[in-house]
XYZ file of C-alpha atoms in Angstrom:
370
model
C 0.023 0.393 0.104
C 1.568 3.453 -0.856
C 2.345 5.889 1.937
C 0.087 8.601 1.771
C 3.001 11.112 2.157
C 7.025 10.418 2.660
C 9.930 12.246 4.849
C 12.685 12.557 2.998
C 15.639 14.706 5.120
C 19.616 14.077 5.409
C 21.796 11.547 7.457
C 23.628 14.848 9.135
C 19.865 15.465 10.829
C 18.673 14.987 13.910
C 16.906 11.746 14.015
C 14.877 12.730 17.379
C 13.826 16.467 16.050
C 12.937 14.584 12.056
C 10.881 12.587 13.393
C 9.300 14.442 15.918
C 8.122 16.386 13.191
C 7.241 13.512 11.024
C 5.084 12.399 13.470
C 3.394 15.633 14.493
C 2.754 16.139 10.741
C 1.252 12.644 10.172
C -1.586 13.465 13.338
C -2.115 16.537 11.667
C -2.873 15.675 8.288
C -4.336 12.413 9.940
C -7.017 15.260 11.494
C -7.307 16.884 8.183
C -8.790 14.225 6.499
C -10.002 12.744 8.926
C -8.806 9.168 8.664
C -5.075 7.681 10.286
C -2.486 8.545 7.242
C 0.716 5.999 6.904
C 3.422 8.326 6.973
C 6.961 6.678 6.405
C 10.058 7.872 6.985
C 13.200 7.861 4.283
C 15.988 8.339 5.896
C 19.769 6.669 5.845
C 18.581 3.621 7.368
C 16.477 2.223 4.412
C 18.262 0.676 2.189
C 18.221 2.558 -1.343
C 15.443 -0.448 -2.638
C 13.552 0.591 0.088
C 14.033 4.447 -0.248
C 12.990 3.659 -3.845
C 9.781 2.068 -3.645
C 9.024 4.856 -0.661
C 9.446 7.538 -2.910
C 7.978 6.078 -6.659
C 4.619 4.986 -4.765
C 4.038 7.633 -1.695
C 1.490 10.897 -2.223
C 3.627 13.576 -0.981
C 7.235 13.343 -0.917
C 8.097 16.224 2.047
C 11.296 17.161 1.643
C 13.398 18.739 4.694
C 15.287 21.086 3.417
C 19.105 22.350 4.733
C 22.871 22.553 3.576
C 23.337 18.819 4.223
C 19.978 17.588 2.250
C 22.402 18.766 -1.092
C 25.142 16.676 -0.150
C 23.348 13.131 0.722
C 23.223 11.541 -1.695
C 20.343 9.255 -0.342
C 18.720 12.465 -0.252
C 19.463 13.415 -3.593
C 18.484 9.718 -5.153
C 14.692 11.084 -4.172
C 14.673 13.878 -5.023
C 15.718 12.654 -8.557
C 13.420 9.963 -7.835
C 10.270 11.661 -7.234
C 10.911 14.706 -9.715
C 10.867 11.461 -12.510
C 7.553 11.068 -11.445
C 6.626 14.495 -11.888
C 7.978 14.307 -15.141
C 5.305 11.922 -16.258
C 2.873 14.538 -16.359
C 1.936 16.341 -19.125
C 4.194 19.927 -18.884
C 1.350 21.943 -19.932
C -0.395 20.898 -16.675
C 2.615 20.712 -14.511
C 2.873 24.137 -12.008
C 5.502 25.299 -11.447
C 5.527 24.549 -7.836
C 4.737 20.901 -8.175
C 1.792 20.633 -4.604
C 3.138 16.536 -4.488
C 6.356 17.925 -3.273
C 6.338 20.107 -0.182
C 9.529 21.503 0.488
C 10.086 22.669 4.336
C 12.409 25.206 5.383
C 14.092 23.308 8.065
C 17.137 25.688 8.303
C 18.178 28.454 6.962
C 19.673 28.039 3.192
C 21.815 30.560 1.723
C 23.411 29.137 -1.333
C 21.308 26.512 -3.423
C 22.926 24.256 -6.424
C 22.127 24.377 -9.033
C 17.815 24.292 -10.298
C 16.249 23.434 -7.131
C 13.759 25.475 -5.892
C 13.775 27.700 -2.481
C 11.483 26.941 -0.083
C 8.355 29.538 0.242
C 7.925 30.769 3.721
C 4.833 30.861 5.193
C 3.955 34.498 5.393
C 5.348 37.700 3.973
C 7.126 38.696 6.563
C 10.322 37.498 6.065
C 11.923 37.900 9.645
C 9.096 35.810 11.097
C 11.648 33.077 12.227
C 10.665 30.174 10.338
C 11.503 32.730 7.247
C 14.415 33.204 9.060
C 16.316 29.782 10.193
C 13.891 27.466 9.548
C 12.042 25.048 11.832
C 14.313 23.269 13.510
C 15.827 26.479 14.345
C 11.724 27.391 15.892
C 11.203 23.383 16.847
C 14.580 23.461 19.067
C 14.195 27.227 20.743
C 10.332 27.368 21.400
C 9.690 23.574 21.663
C 6.750 21.429 20.531
C 4.246 22.856 21.552
C 4.875 27.322 20.833
C 2.416 28.481 18.484
C 5.018 29.626 16.350
C 5.716 25.602 15.466
C 1.939 24.607 15.530
C 1.346 27.368 13.315
C 3.867 26.136 10.651
C 2.171 22.426 10.751
C -1.116 23.375 10.186
C 0.325 24.965 6.974
C 2.380 22.271 6.127
C -0.493 20.091 7.135
C -2.876 21.364 4.206
C -0.137 21.910 1.697
C 0.474 17.811 1.574
C -3.879 17.835 1.765
C -3.864 19.550 -1.085
C -1.023 17.787 -2.741
C -2.803 14.514 -2.508
C -5.664 16.148 -4.040
C -3.192 15.739 -6.968
C -3.188 11.955 -7.407
C 0.178 11.644 -8.753
C 0.563 8.137 -10.265
C 3.170 5.354 -9.077
C 6.397 5.128 -11.331
C 6.814 1.905 -13.456
C 8.694 -0.835 -11.215
C 11.301 -0.684 -14.826
C 12.657 3.646 -14.617
C 12.612 3.275 -10.438
C 17.340 3.616 -11.050
C 17.281 6.618 -9.718
C 20.917 7.414 -10.383
C 20.007 8.837 -13.468
C 20.560 12.356 -14.027
C 24.013 14.359 -12.379
C 24.413 15.545 -9.052
C 24.717 19.378 -8.586
C 27.588 20.582 -8.659
C 29.763 20.089 -5.199
C 30.233 22.494 -2.932
C 32.170 23.088 0.759
C 30.189 20.919 3.031
C 28.455 22.766 6.422
C 30.598 23.479 9.196
C 28.206 20.578 10.595
C 28.823 17.947 8.507
C 32.453 18.521 8.735
C 32.936 18.127 12.198
C 30.358 14.794 11.998
C 32.774 13.244 9.607
C 35.995 14.548 11.226
C 34.552 12.907 14.563
C 34.131 9.752 12.325
C 36.427 9.168 10.256
C 39.644 10.337 13.541
C 40.923 7.060 14.661
C 39.170 5.675 18.000
C 42.638 4.617 19.604
C 44.765 8.165 20.463
C 43.460 11.825 21.154
C 42.845 13.726 17.637
C 43.706 17.066 17.053
C 40.051 17.742 17.569
C 40.644 17.739 21.183
C 42.320 20.878 20.792
C 39.862 23.218 20.249
C 36.757 21.174 21.818
C 36.335 18.869 25.418
C 36.077 14.696 24.435
C 32.914 13.514 25.942
C 32.235 10.104 25.844
C 28.179 9.154 26.260
C 27.597 5.946 28.329
C 24.061 4.474 28.023
C 21.805 1.681 28.076
C 19.265 1.118 24.513
C 16.541 0.531 26.327
C 14.275 1.006 23.271
C 14.185 2.685 20.047
C 12.881 5.892 21.184
C 15.340 6.138 24.206
C 18.509 5.900 21.557
C 17.159 8.464 19.317
C 16.951 11.125 22.448
C 20.777 10.340 23.231
C 21.110 10.653 19.615
C 19.405 14.239 19.818
C 21.753 14.823 23.195
C 24.932 14.121 21.813
C 23.284 16.232 18.646
C 22.966 19.136 20.915
C 26.615 18.891 22.056
C 27.840 18.644 18.989
C 25.802 21.940 17.870
C 27.442 23.052 20.748
C 31.402 22.490 19.139
C 31.488 19.823 21.648
C 33.550 16.947 20.264
C 31.080 13.588 21.341
C 31.729 9.969 21.145
C 28.684 7.966 20.646
C 28.391 3.956 19.207
C 25.762 5.163 17.355
C 28.031 7.074 14.963
C 30.145 4.678 14.551
C 27.935 1.510 14.437
C 27.912 1.457 10.602
C 31.076 -0.401 10.661
C 32.872 -3.279 11.919
C 34.258 -2.873 15.580
C 35.915 -5.202 18.459
C 33.632 -3.055 20.882
C 35.411 -3.632 23.921
C 38.759 -2.093 22.383
C 36.653 0.237 21.347
C 34.534 1.242 24.730
C 38.017 0.945 26.413
C 40.060 3.681 24.116
C 37.195 6.511 24.505
C 36.703 6.478 27.727
C 40.478 6.889 28.525
C 40.627 9.499 25.898
C 37.467 11.230 27.426
C 37.439 14.350 29.130
C 34.100 14.138 30.064
C 31.787 10.938 30.397
C 28.035 11.727 30.205
C 25.922 9.244 31.970
C 23.017 8.669 30.852
C 19.861 7.250 33.427
C 17.274 4.701 33.071
C 16.061 1.929 34.384
C 18.154 -0.416 32.103
C 21.642 1.784 32.519
C 20.801 1.537 36.666
C 19.913 -2.222 36.315
C 23.324 -2.725 34.472
C 25.478 -0.237 36.094
C 24.715 -2.093 39.131
C 24.908 -5.546 37.653
C 21.496 -6.993 38.162
C 21.153 -6.915 33.946
C 19.816 -10.424 32.407
C 23.168 -12.958 31.841
C 24.569 -11.947 28.163
C 22.169 -8.955 27.703
C 23.219 -4.872 27.716
C 26.541 -6.120 27.860
C 28.651 -2.671 26.394
C 26.324 -0.557 29.534
C 27.670 -3.593 31.567
C 31.331 -2.966 30.653
C 30.768 0.572 30.832
C 29.289 1.025 34.310
C 32.246 -1.351 35.947
C 34.643 1.442 34.401
C 32.350 4.468 36.087
C 32.201 2.281 38.991
C 36.318 1.431 38.753
C 36.257 5.926 38.365
C 34.644 6.291 41.821
C 35.778 3.785 44.042
C 39.462 5.076 42.697
C 38.583 9.357 43.472
C 35.463 9.250 46.256
C 36.818 12.964 46.255
C 36.901 14.045 43.039
C 34.216 11.492 40.334
C 31.876 14.028 39.761
C 34.655 16.765 37.778
C 34.609 13.993 34.763
C 31.652 11.351 35.484
C 28.603 13.864 34.528
C 25.008 11.928 35.627
C 22.232 13.033 33.060
C 18.564 12.046 33.489
C 15.730 13.267 30.692
C 12.349 14.369 32.187
C 10.420 10.750 31.170
C 12.450 9.096 34.029
C 11.779 9.100 37.580
C 15.653 10.006 40.119
C 14.304 6.021 40.598
C 16.054 5.339 36.900
C 19.269 6.421 38.395
C 22.117 5.179 39.520
C 22.829 5.115 43.208
C 26.644 4.216 44.807
C 28.612 5.582 47.545
C 28.999 9.728 47.115
C 26.014 9.735 44.632
C 22.942 11.289 46.225
C 23.880 14.657 46.981
C 25.930 14.875 43.071
C 24.811 17.203 40.717
C 22.252 15.525 38.578
C 20.935 17.803 34.355
C 17.731 17.436 34.156
C 17.510 17.839 29.840
C 14.734 17.472 27.612
C 17.215 15.825 24.692
C 14.516 16.775 22.036
C 14.964 20.825 22.950
C 17.100 21.224 25.228
C 15.108 22.663 27.816
C 15.790 22.581 31.448
C 19.721 21.941 32.538
C 21.244 22.419 29.522
C 22.904 25.773 29.975
C 24.277 24.809 32.832
C 25.815 21.574 31.220
C 27.008 23.236 28.563
C 29.052 25.976 29.927
C 30.980 23.451 32.744
C 31.829 21.436 29.326
C 33.448 24.453 27.623
C 35.633 24.946 30.479
C 37.474 21.990 28.885
C 39.750 19.314 31.068
C 38.727 19.085 34.552
C 41.686 18.740 37.240
C 43.705 14.743 37.028
C 40.972 12.732 39.396
């Protein structure tokens, strides 16, 4: 069954923010149509064939436009495949801005690759937050319940509904090979993309040159479920956006690893270790998990306990505790000296809470030797 719409976004985007927007848009479109719609995310977690099938059949393509989008080969394939569907519509019936393709100002774009349309403004006020800085900054700065975000959401949902009325036919299977049109002229990647790529390519067994300009922060957590993993990734992206160098297993999971060595090397190299509390992380740090389950977090928890035991008066300078609002304090691992230690309560999607306090401390650089 063809999806009502698919949301295409770059691998470099914050997955939690993109997923939240996609779900909110699906809910708003469902409200407008009076029925639940089938909507899918089209991102780097899917194979090329899976992405191609979604884009070739969906009623509307929603594009989260950003500098990174136009550098992402998977996103460019989505664009070209959908354009081929549009090209099947006779030119005399095809408007200059086809309603079947909904362009979202996700990030500010100063330069567009040749031939790419600019995402439209939703109002005539060029200084409106969405028009000026993009929806990502709106939801990050003002929150998902803000009037600015909800207004944009309603406008985009109306655009999706309009696109569905065009009833764009699916692309025949024989024409679903995406890479036929040339890629747009290459240009310099964004600062965020460059930093992410540099962190992923840097040797994981040594302190790299990146540390000369930013503290190295290791994020230790448990894979409770997909939602928690996405929230941890969102927190990591907030730290990266603030200019910190972050070590997160999700960033290197696409390559074969000897995970014990990876954990040991990076924990030793890290200036700071963020321990993200959750029920599973508490069980594993306290060595109470089922045998053979969550071995990575269990090992990292053992490292943390060794640091606490060996440095009873100073461990809290390097090992920092983070708690997400949906978990209560009962999710915090407890050990001697932890009851009164600082806990940073942070919403990983909006950054609300103690994020500024945490960033202020991390930006001071390496703590005194433990």
